[in-house]
Amino acid sequence: MCGITGGWWREAPTQLNQQLQDAVSAMRLRGPNDQGFELHPLNNGVVALGHTRLSIIDLSSGGHQPMYSSDKRYGLVFNGEIYNYRELRQELSSLGFVFHTDSDTEVLLTAWQCWGRDCLTRLVGMFAFVVFDKLAATLTCVRDPFGIKPFFYTLENGNFLFASEISALKALKSEKITLDWQRAYDYLVHGDYDSGPRSFVAEVNHLLPGSLIVLDCANGSVTEPNVWWQPSVAENKTISFTDAAEELREKFLNSVRMHLRSDVPLGAALSGGLDSSAVVCAMHKVEPDLPIHTFSYIAQSSDLSEEVWVDYINQYVGAIPHKITVTPNDLSRDLDDMILAQGEPFGNTSIYAQYCVFKEAKKQGITVTLDGQGADELLAGYHGYPAKRLRSMLDSYQYINSFRFLKNWSSWPGRSFGYGVKQLIAEYVSGDLYDFLQLMNGRKKTPSWLNIDVLIESGVVPVFPRQKSQFECPERRLVSELAFSLTTRGLPSLLRHSDRNSMRFSVESRVPFLTNDIANFLLSLPEHYLISQSGETKSIFRAAMRGIVPDRVLNRRDKVGFATPEKDLLMSMADQIRSWLVVDIKLPFLNQTEILKEFELIVNGKRDFSWQVWRWVNFIRWYQLSFLI
């Protein structure tokens, strides 16, 4: 796991070496074990490749980057892990390639040398990398299918710059960074972020999951992002539920087995829910003698605590438990550090609990953790996306079955018949009617604490964000939405949180649910395999894990989700929050006086608490740290 940076300049700046050193240093926590950068003068400009390394596989100097192919044509900087590197190495060796290290980086480089971009669909892993082709004079930038590892890039005065973090890009840029006002509006008003190519910094983009771009060093032109992988929602109508469960069991255990490949100590993040419990139990299944360190956030609120389930799984597999609790003083102490680590504003304080989990893993000497991230988006978790499933059934005129499904679904804890109906209605409305329904639910496009005219004059569009799934398919509405959640709106933000939090403590977070093979398989299944007619979410996975995960966990109906007692935390920090909100950050569209008034109403119980409080705090403090200090 590492950080990468570099780019192409038409003319090398006089301070380019120092800028590259500063960019690499800005990502030192991503790679505390080794650093390096090199310049490659061309007939037209100069290419720079920089890297900072966290050694996971092959701890020797043989994994140093930039790395070059045996024929010296290709140079590579790579952030991530290729879990099937052993299998690929054996295949490439049979084709006559000779290896000089045990690193997965050399395997990736050789695979590119052999197959070019066709190698991408062969990779099992998480990655963001750049290949410099000296012969063709191109830079090819690639991001993994789910966007597990980050990749930022920008064009500045005809130059192309890239990095794993915005802080590194900031070091490379010749001009000061500025705020993207549209993204600020989307976040502050609607809580929307990480759902598209634009970052919170103007002109700095994310390379979207499963995409690549190519820079032509002859003229500085950059291709439009090319999607090299996206999920398919075509249905496999021939596979039985029993056969599907058996196949999923095999695929998941094989994925966990590959994700355990490491030359440093491993552990697991354990929340107590099905997904993380399955990862821990699968680790024990495939490596019975492996000592498993688990790291669990324990909410001090009894309504949110999963401690009894954490204890149960730890005892079941004989794990070595580490429990983490947080207090308002902890959050106040660590807030600035976490905001800087995340690099951009984020959703709520549950991200702080995750931050503390990785902090404890580092303290205990664990460098790699496995996590259950992605399971909800693959298996119709959370509340099961009821409106999407209902619409699929209505597409095929299953009126009676759809009513029965809604009735069964609403009988589970935390659900209601009325909520399901409201969500279904929202499926069929758009335009002004959709906006009206949002307003009726208490949402606003133009809150009083925004100077909306200033935003509109600058080109900001104040609308309720409602992206449509590009995978939309009648009778497959549920899996279409899951594919959308995997690649666009939902999972990308969660993966960003875990990447930044883990890298803050030089810990590698692995996600064994997220492989092309598992995703393609699950999204091909009949929808009622994912959420059953009885309303059971992750139905096929529960069946697949019988005998591996205790039935008591598989049969749970009361999972509360990974959450912190946000209201208690923030309200007990009211004085500290006031001190942050009162600092004038001089953004003309933000009425901080009105924000303080609304905050006081919430503190005094005259207005309901909402996540809006966190957005104010997070955004204002992030802006102070990123632009004013």
XYZ file of C-alpha atoms in Angstrom:
629
model
C 0.000 0.000 0.000
C 1.457 3.279 -1.044
C 1.063 6.786 -2.378
C 1.797 7.788 -5.963
C 2.362 11.159 -7.568
C 3.868 12.794 -10.640
C 2.791 14.125 -13.994
C 3.889 15.692 -17.251
C 5.102 19.255 -17.685
C 5.655 21.047 -20.976
C 8.587 22.766 -19.338
C 10.056 21.578 -16.064
C 9.555 24.184 -13.314
C 12.793 25.309 -11.710
C 11.607 23.930 -8.376
C 10.228 20.632 -9.734
C 12.556 18.435 -7.669
C 11.520 20.202 -4.486
C 7.841 20.082 -5.475
C 8.074 16.332 -6.027
C 9.835 15.847 -2.715
C 7.114 17.885 -1.007
C 4.386 15.866 -2.758
C 5.927 12.562 -1.701
C 6.434 13.845 1.840
C 2.786 14.944 2.012
C 1.876 11.255 1.658
C 4.525 9.884 4.020
C 1.937 8.116 6.190
C 0.766 6.184 3.142
C 4.267 4.869 2.728
C 6.632 5.194 5.686
C 9.027 2.452 4.527
C 10.497 3.837 1.303
C 10.277 6.860 -1.002
C 11.468 7.725 -4.454
C 10.881 9.844 -7.559
C 12.516 10.129 -10.947
C 12.403 12.561 -13.868
C 12.307 11.516 -17.523
C 13.147 14.325 -19.970
C 11.390 13.989 -23.337
C 11.594 15.817 -26.630
C 8.482 17.628 -25.571
C 8.411 18.170 -21.819
C 9.304 16.022 -18.823
C 7.606 13.114 -17.052
C 7.919 12.634 -13.302
C 7.025 9.515 -11.334
C 6.949 9.560 -7.524
C 6.154 6.940 -4.922
C 6.050 6.361 -1.180
C 5.854 2.757 0.038
C 4.157 0.815 2.803
C 5.811 -2.599 2.546
C 3.294 -5.453 2.672
C 4.488 -8.070 0.160
C 8.240 -8.577 -0.346
C 9.636 -6.304 2.352
C 13.027 -6.050 0.633
C 14.295 -3.155 -1.463
C 13.200 -5.148 -4.503
C 9.787 -3.504 -4.245
C 11.183 0.016 -4.680
C 9.348 2.278 -7.101
C 9.305 3.692 -9.688
C 9.888 0.222 -11.141
C 10.881 -0.472 -14.739
C 10.240 -3.427 -17.034
C 13.061 -5.720 -18.124
C 13.119 -4.106 -21.576
C 13.142 -0.616 -19.940
C 10.155 0.449 -22.018
C 7.684 0.762 -19.141
C 7.896 2.587 -15.832
C 5.326 2.045 -13.076
C 4.148 3.671 -9.869
C 1.504 1.601 -8.139
C -0.699 1.978 -5.054
C -2.514 -1.140 -3.909
C -2.275 -4.911 -3.836
C -2.641 -7.597 -6.495
C -3.876 -10.573 -4.494
C -3.586 -13.134 -7.295
C -0.005 -12.143 -8.060
C 1.243 -15.687 -7.440
C -1.059 -17.164 -10.070
C -0.242 -14.400 -12.561
C 3.470 -14.797 -11.901
C 3.275 -18.515 -12.648
C 1.406 -17.859 -15.901
C 3.858 -15.162 -16.974
C 6.829 -17.375 -16.077
C 5.430 -20.077 -18.362
C 5.485 -17.476 -21.143
C 9.202 -16.884 -20.631
C 9.268 -13.845 -18.335
C 11.899 -13.838 -15.588
C 11.243 -12.291 -12.182
C 13.830 -10.749 -9.889
C 11.689 -9.933 -6.826
C 8.795 -11.463 -4.913
C 6.698 -8.298 -5.173
C 3.252 -7.980 -6.695
C 4.469 -4.723 -8.273
C 6.824 -6.603 -10.570
C 3.994 -8.983 -11.491
C 1.712 -6.059 -12.374
C 4.437 -4.402 -14.438
C 5.216 -7.636 -16.289
C 1.519 -8.286 -16.885
C 1.254 -4.845 -18.510
C 4.371 -5.540 -20.546
C 2.852 -8.810 -21.756
C -0.837 -7.996 -22.218
C -1.151 -4.220 -22.037
C -4.498 -2.983 -20.770
C -5.966 -6.441 -21.400
C -4.266 -7.452 -18.152
C -6.738 -5.384 -16.133
C -9.566 -7.916 -16.173
C -7.129 -10.570 -14.941
C -6.269 -8.632 -11.776
C -7.782 -9.463 -8.405
C -6.955 -6.561 -6.150
C -7.253 -2.906 -5.292
C -5.142 -0.461 -7.218
C -4.436 2.911 -8.682
C -1.381 3.038 -10.905
C 0.332 4.931 -13.702
C 2.310 3.302 -16.506
C 4.819 5.414 -18.425
C 5.367 3.999 -21.914
C 8.667 5.497 -23.072
C 8.275 4.255 -26.643
C 4.761 5.563 -27.156
C 5.383 8.596 -24.911
C 2.172 8.086 -22.942
C 1.043 7.981 -19.333
C -1.803 5.542 -18.696
C -3.621 6.101 -15.396
C -5.813 3.299 -14.050
C -8.162 2.875 -11.102
C -9.572 -0.394 -9.762
C -13.186 -1.457 -10.465
C -14.629 -0.173 -7.187
C -12.348 2.790 -6.512
C -10.868 1.216 -3.398
C -7.660 3.189 -3.904
C -7.778 6.907 -4.736
C -6.555 8.773 -7.784
C -6.735 12.564 -8.211
C -5.621 14.515 -11.256
C -5.731 18.013 -12.668
C -4.709 20.001 -15.727
C -2.933 23.258 -14.922
C -1.546 25.572 -17.602
C -1.341 22.656 -20.007
C 0.471 20.422 -17.503
C -0.931 17.132 -16.177
C -0.555 16.348 -12.461
C -1.676 13.294 -10.472
C -1.500 12.028 -6.898
C -3.133 9.752 -4.349
C -4.044 12.747 -2.186
C -5.079 16.343 -2.815
C -2.355 17.467 -0.395
C 0.262 16.049 -2.779
C -1.375 17.721 -5.778
C -1.325 20.976 -3.837
C 2.452 20.611 -3.517
C 2.799 20.073 -7.280
C 0.548 22.913 -8.399
C 1.977 26.309 -9.205
C -1.304 28.043 -8.347
C -3.267 28.050 -5.093
C -6.147 25.633 -4.751
C -9.687 27.035 -4.616
C -13.047 25.677 -3.488
C -15.518 24.038 -5.861
C -18.695 25.876 -4.859
C -21.067 23.367 -6.436
C -19.621 20.511 -4.414
C -19.749 22.698 -1.292
C -23.463 23.335 -1.888
C -24.192 19.663 -2.633
C -22.518 18.600 0.602
C -23.778 21.302 2.943
C -27.406 21.121 1.837
C -27.848 17.529 0.678
C -24.935 15.618 2.214
C -23.793 14.559 -1.266
C -20.107 13.860 -1.913
C -17.825 11.414 -3.728
C -20.630 10.682 -6.220
C -18.943 11.985 -9.351
C -15.619 13.052 -10.852
C -15.448 16.476 -9.166
C -13.687 16.904 -5.846
C -14.189 19.728 -3.337
C -11.190 21.476 -4.931
C -11.889 23.321 -8.174
C -10.448 21.662 -11.303
C -9.246 18.623 -9.338
C -11.026 15.429 -10.366
C -11.280 11.844 -9.177
C -10.630 9.169 -11.751
C -13.848 7.230 -11.389
C -13.883 3.543 -10.414
C -13.120 1.078 -13.193
C -11.790 3.822 -15.465
C -8.544 4.836 -17.138
C -7.202 7.899 -18.917
C -4.228 8.283 -21.247
C -1.984 11.328 -21.557
C -0.154 11.843 -24.850
C 3.191 13.365 -23.912
C 3.699 14.598 -27.476
C 0.986 17.243 -27.162
C -0.370 17.093 -23.617
C -3.819 15.853 -24.641
C -5.730 13.651 -22.200
C -8.398 11.194 -23.273
C -11.852 11.187 -21.795
C -12.111 8.580 -19.013
C -12.543 5.153 -20.540
C -14.535 2.587 -18.546
C -12.588 -0.666 -18.598
C -14.919 -2.477 -16.168
C -18.481 -2.071 -15.055
C -20.903 -4.546 -13.520
C -23.475 -6.379 -15.605
C -27.052 -6.832 -14.388
C -28.046 -9.529 -16.878
C -29.857 -12.333 -15.060
C -28.735 -15.929 -14.794
C -32.123 -17.639 -14.776
C -30.843 -21.208 -14.697
C -28.962 -21.370 -11.397
C -30.831 -22.718 -8.388
C -30.724 -21.050 -4.982
C -28.851 -24.017 -3.492
C -26.237 -24.063 -6.264
C -25.850 -20.292 -6.047
C -25.238 -20.500 -2.291
C -22.604 -23.186 -2.738
C -20.853 -21.226 -5.479
C -20.922 -18.018 -3.436
C -19.464 -19.864 -0.457
C -16.550 -21.083 -2.579
C -15.939 -17.675 -4.144
C -16.013 -15.868 -0.805
C -13.682 -18.297 0.958
C -11.273 -18.127 -1.972
C -11.352 -14.337 -1.854
C -10.627 -14.282 1.891
C -7.811 -16.785 1.350
C -6.193 -14.476 -1.226
C -6.722 -11.409 0.945
C -4.719 -13.079 3.715
C -1.563 -13.022 1.603
C 0.824 -10.764 3.457
C 4.339 -10.588 4.840
C 3.200 -8.475 7.813
C 0.722 -9.104 10.697
C -3.009 -9.141 9.871
C -6.208 -8.418 11.781
C -9.855 -7.648 11.122
C -12.338 -4.869 11.772
C -15.296 -6.454 13.580
C -18.513 -4.487 14.044
C -20.621 -7.427 15.205
C -22.843 -7.515 12.121
C -23.133 -10.252 9.519
C -20.554 -8.937 7.042
C -17.609 -8.385 9.370
C -18.497 -11.531 11.319
C -18.430 -13.521 8.092
C -14.990 -12.143 7.240
C -13.605 -13.103 10.668
C -15.197 -16.557 10.585
C -13.938 -17.136 7.040
C -10.424 -16.137 8.096
C -10.631 -18.776 10.814
C -12.051 -21.329 8.350
C -9.293 -20.991 5.736
C -6.419 -20.461 8.219
C -7.420 -22.231 11.479
C -4.047 -21.613 13.120
C -3.898 -17.918 12.229
C -4.006 -15.658 15.297
C -6.783 -13.157 14.580
C -6.705 -9.722 16.180
C -10.108 -8.028 15.945
C -10.750 -4.314 16.372
C -14.225 -3.159 17.345
C -15.807 0.185 18.081
C -18.168 -0.146 21.053
C -20.884 2.512 21.280
C -21.448 3.678 24.844
C -25.158 4.057 24.079
C -26.932 0.774 24.801
C -29.247 1.302 21.832
C -26.290 1.345 19.435
C -23.947 -1.093 21.121
C -23.081 -4.319 19.316
C -20.713 -5.475 22.042
C -22.591 -8.689 22.820
C -22.243 -9.783 19.173
C -18.606 -8.741 19.013
C -17.913 -10.848 22.107
C -19.808 -13.793 20.652
C -17.788 -13.888 17.416
C -14.478 -13.351 19.199
C -15.219 -16.289 21.466
C -16.448 -18.422 18.550
C -13.175 -18.125 16.599
C -10.823 -17.614 19.554
C -9.825 -14.149 18.414
C -7.714 -11.626 20.298
C -10.150 -8.732 20.868
C -9.404 -5.019 20.994
C -12.315 -2.727 21.873
C -12.476 0.997 21.269
C -14.795 3.572 22.807
C -14.843 7.297 22.130
C -15.746 10.350 24.189
C -16.490 13.948 23.204
C -13.016 14.893 24.471
C -11.495 12.299 22.124
C -13.381 13.698 19.147
C -12.470 17.271 20.030
C -8.798 16.284 20.339
C -8.641 14.333 17.077
C -11.026 16.268 14.865
C -8.444 18.391 13.054
C -6.204 15.404 12.440
C -9.087 13.349 11.059
C -10.286 16.182 8.825
C -6.795 16.587 7.400
C -6.497 12.831 6.909
C -9.799 12.674 5.027
C -8.782 15.588 2.811
C -12.387 16.519 2.028
C -15.625 16.888 4.038
C -17.479 13.703 4.926
C -20.779 12.395 6.249
C -20.969 11.882 9.999
C -19.103 10.985 13.172
C -19.162 7.227 12.524
C -16.059 7.936 10.434
C -14.356 8.945 13.671
C -15.096 5.553 15.211
C -13.418 3.970 12.195
C -10.463 6.341 12.579
C -10.051 5.115 16.164
C -10.221 1.467 15.081
C -7.269 1.930 12.729
C -5.424 3.933 15.355
C -5.707 0.991 17.736
C -4.632 -1.476 15.029
C -1.475 0.561 14.504
C -0.859 0.650 18.247
C -1.117 -3.146 18.394
C 1.384 -3.636 15.563
C -1.159 -4.760 12.949
C -0.403 -3.507 9.436
C -3.215 -5.172 7.452
C -6.899 -5.483 8.347
C -9.777 -7.178 6.560
C -13.154 -5.447 6.452
C -16.725 -6.267 5.400
C -17.151 -3.147 3.278
C -19.146 -3.567 0.074
C -21.387 -6.422 1.197
C -24.454 -4.215 1.631
C -24.112 -2.856 -1.915
C -23.656 -6.333 -3.380
C -26.254 -8.206 -1.357
C -29.117 -5.699 -0.981
C -28.277 -4.970 2.634
C -29.252 -1.987 4.769
C -33.068 -2.125 4.528
C -32.989 -4.096 1.295
C -33.791 -1.327 -1.233
C -37.522 -2.160 -0.968
C -38.758 0.337 -3.567
C -36.418 -1.042 -6.204
C -37.455 -4.626 -5.506
C -41.132 -3.659 -5.583
C -40.724 -1.851 -8.869
C -39.030 -4.890 -10.414
C -42.024 -6.978 -9.376
C -44.488 -4.418 -10.706
C -42.600 -4.331 -14.016
C -43.598 -7.969 -14.453
C -47.175 -7.404 -13.183
C -46.659 -9.286 -9.897
C -49.203 -7.141 -8.071
C -50.253 -9.628 -5.398
C -46.690 -10.809 -4.754
C -45.470 -7.234 -4.491
C -48.107 -6.452 -1.854
C -47.159 -9.566 0.094
C -43.491 -8.675 -0.154
C -44.104 -5.160 1.173
C -46.165 -6.517 4.048
C -43.491 -9.090 4.943
C -40.652 -6.603 4.509
C -42.285 -4.023 6.809
C -42.620 -6.536 9.659
C -38.854 -6.472 10.278
C -37.332 -4.167 12.945
C -36.664 -0.599 11.838
C -39.060 -0.758 8.871
C -42.657 0.283 8.255
C -45.322 -0.246 5.622
C -45.773 3.488 5.205
C -42.074 4.082 4.613
C -42.045 1.397 1.929
C -45.027 3.004 0.181
C -43.398 6.455 0.281
C -40.207 5.074 -1.233
C -42.160 3.327 -3.969
C -44.064 6.494 -4.869
C -40.774 8.370 -5.121
C -39.668 5.784 -7.692
C -42.324 6.955 -10.126
C -42.183 10.723 -9.711
C -39.758 13.271 -11.090
C -39.336 16.968 -11.746
C -41.425 19.447 -9.774
C -43.476 16.718 -8.113
C -40.310 15.047 -6.822
C -39.094 18.391 -5.480
C -42.469 18.969 -3.804
C -42.284 15.590 -2.059
C -38.781 16.392 -0.829
C -40.018 19.680 0.581
C -42.906 17.883 2.293
C -40.320 15.632 3.965
C -38.645 18.696 5.446
C -35.766 19.012 2.989
C -34.843 22.395 1.533
C -32.885 23.449 -1.529
C -32.301 26.976 -0.229
C -31.820 27.030 3.565
C -31.725 30.399 5.302
C -28.032 30.049 6.188
C -27.016 30.155 2.512
C -26.887 33.307 0.415
C -28.444 31.485 -2.490
C -28.316 34.417 -4.924
C -24.545 34.521 -4.602
C -24.352 30.808 -5.424
C -26.643 31.070 -8.434
C -24.701 34.052 -9.802
C -21.526 31.950 -9.631
C -23.126 29.133 -11.629
C -24.139 26.791 -8.805
C -27.311 24.830 -9.563
C -29.402 24.452 -6.360
C -31.288 21.214 -6.953
C -32.073 18.033 -5.091
C -29.410 15.595 -6.349
C -31.049 12.625 -8.010
C -28.676 10.655 -10.163
C -30.174 7.917 -12.304
C -28.519 4.536 -12.499
C -26.815 4.013 -15.837
C -27.558 0.323 -15.369
C -31.349 0.793 -15.215
C -33.127 -2.326 -16.465
C -36.847 -3.203 -16.200
C -37.521 -6.182 -13.913
C -33.932 -5.781 -12.624
C -34.367 -2.480 -10.792
C -32.833 -3.762 -7.570
C -29.583 -5.075 -9.032
C -29.412 -1.991 -11.264
C -29.450 0.137 -8.127
C -26.846 -2.081 -6.472
C -24.546 -1.662 -9.481
C -25.083 2.100 -9.240
C -24.351 2.057 -5.494
C -21.159 0.082 -6.102
C -19.730 2.463 -8.662
C -21.295 5.885 -8.235
C -23.392 6.887 -5.236
C -22.865 5.054 -1.975
C -19.865 2.788 -1.800
C -17.285 5.281 -3.214
C -17.691 7.555 -0.185
C -17.422 4.629 2.257
C -14.268 3.394 0.557
C -12.812 6.890 0.701
C -13.387 7.029 4.448
C -11.658 3.707 5.096
C -8.749 4.410 2.747
C -7.944 7.793 4.333
C -8.472 6.608 7.909
C -6.366 3.477 7.485
C -3.588 5.294 5.645
C -3.462 7.936 8.376
C -2.008 5.160 10.552
C -0.118 3.334 7.783
C -2.541 0.418 7.947
C -3.777 -1.375 4.840
C -7.534 -2.024 4.802
C -8.594 -4.948 2.589
C -12.150 -5.651 1.419
C -12.607 -9.290 0.322
C -16.230 -8.821 -0.782
C -15.082 -6.489 -3.540
C -13.769 -8.595 -6.398
C -14.958 -8.571 -10.005
C -15.771 -12.256 -9.728
C -18.022 -11.905 -6.685
C -19.703 -8.751 -8.010
C -20.437 -10.224 -11.437
C -21.821 -13.366 -9.827
C -24.080 -11.697 -7.267
C -25.498 -9.132 -9.692
C -26.434 -11.940 -12.089
C -28.646 -13.715 -9.560
C -32.448 -13.504 -9.438
C -33.336 -10.588 -7.190
C -35.273 -12.684 -4.697
C -32.043 -14.568 -3.961
C -30.670 -11.304 -2.533
C -33.739 -10.156 -0.624
C -36.245 -12.917 -0.086
C -40.012 -12.745 -0.382
C -40.081 -12.681 3.421
C -38.014 -9.469 3.432
C -34.758 -11.092 4.554
C -31.766 -9.142 3.226
C -28.596 -10.912 2.053
C -30.590 -14.124 1.856
C -28.187 -15.965 -0.456
C -25.165 -15.019 1.646
C -26.799 -16.176 4.858
C -27.378 -19.552 3.196
C -23.806 -19.643 1.872
C -22.343 -19.036 5.328
C -24.236 -21.807 7.132
C -21.665 -23.886 8.995
C -19.063 -21.097 8.873
C -20.862 -18.286 10.702
C -22.964 -19.226 13.759
C -26.691 -19.539 13.057
C -27.347 -17.086 15.864
C -25.635 -14.371 13.805
C -27.079 -15.485 10.469
C -30.607 -15.358 11.877
C -30.317 -11.873 13.367
C -33.097 -9.413 12.637
C -31.909 -6.487 14.780
C -28.673 -5.178 13.254
C -28.499 -1.469 14.045
C -25.717 -0.464 11.681
C -22.304 1.018 12.354
C -23.079 4.264 14.157
C -21.908 6.571 16.874
C -24.244 8.443 19.252
C -23.741 11.561 17.160
C -26.205 13.810 18.974
C -24.690 13.094 22.382
C -21.153 13.554 21.108
C -21.790 16.850 19.355
C -24.140 18.390 21.895
C -21.627 17.764 24.682
C -19.121 19.693 22.543
C -21.390 22.702 22.093
C -18.858 25.231 23.396
C -16.103 23.884 21.168
C -18.435 23.841 18.155
C -19.386 27.469 18.734
C -15.721 28.414 18.731
C -15.320 26.779 15.325
C -18.514 28.123 13.775
C -17.875 31.694 14.898
C -14.606 31.981 12.925
C -15.435 33.911 9.761
C -14.106 31.862 6.830
C -15.133 34.664 4.430
C -17.135 32.591 1.975
C -19.725 35.003 0.534
C -22.365 32.299 0.069
C -22.243 31.147 3.706
C -24.211 33.062 6.356
C -22.407 31.972 9.509
C -24.454 34.260 11.728
C -27.566 32.356 10.695
C -25.776 29.040 11.200
C -24.970 30.011 14.784
C -28.599 30.989 15.393
C -29.821 27.626 14.113
C -27.207 25.824 16.139
C -28.416 27.551 19.326
C -31.991 26.502 18.565
C -30.813 22.891 18.318
C -28.755 23.127 21.519
C -31.755 24.573 23.391
C -34.088 21.852 22.107
C -36.166 24.240 20.010
C -35.249 22.477 16.795
C -34.637 18.791 16.122
C -31.054 17.591 15.931
C -29.913 16.488 12.483
C -26.753 15.588 10.611
C -26.719 19.205 9.426
C -24.795 20.106 12.591
C -21.941 17.834 11.580
C -21.888 19.230 8.035
C -21.505 22.761 9.362
C -18.710 21.759 11.717
C -16.909 19.535 9.237
C -17.073 21.937 6.307
C -16.141 25.102 8.192
C -13.248 23.476 10.029
C -12.030 21.738 6.844
C -12.094 25.040 4.968
C -10.127 26.740 7.725
C -7.459 24.029 7.702
C -7.265 23.674 3.918
C -7.455 27.251 2.702
C -6.838 29.684 5.593
C -3.962 28.150 7.563
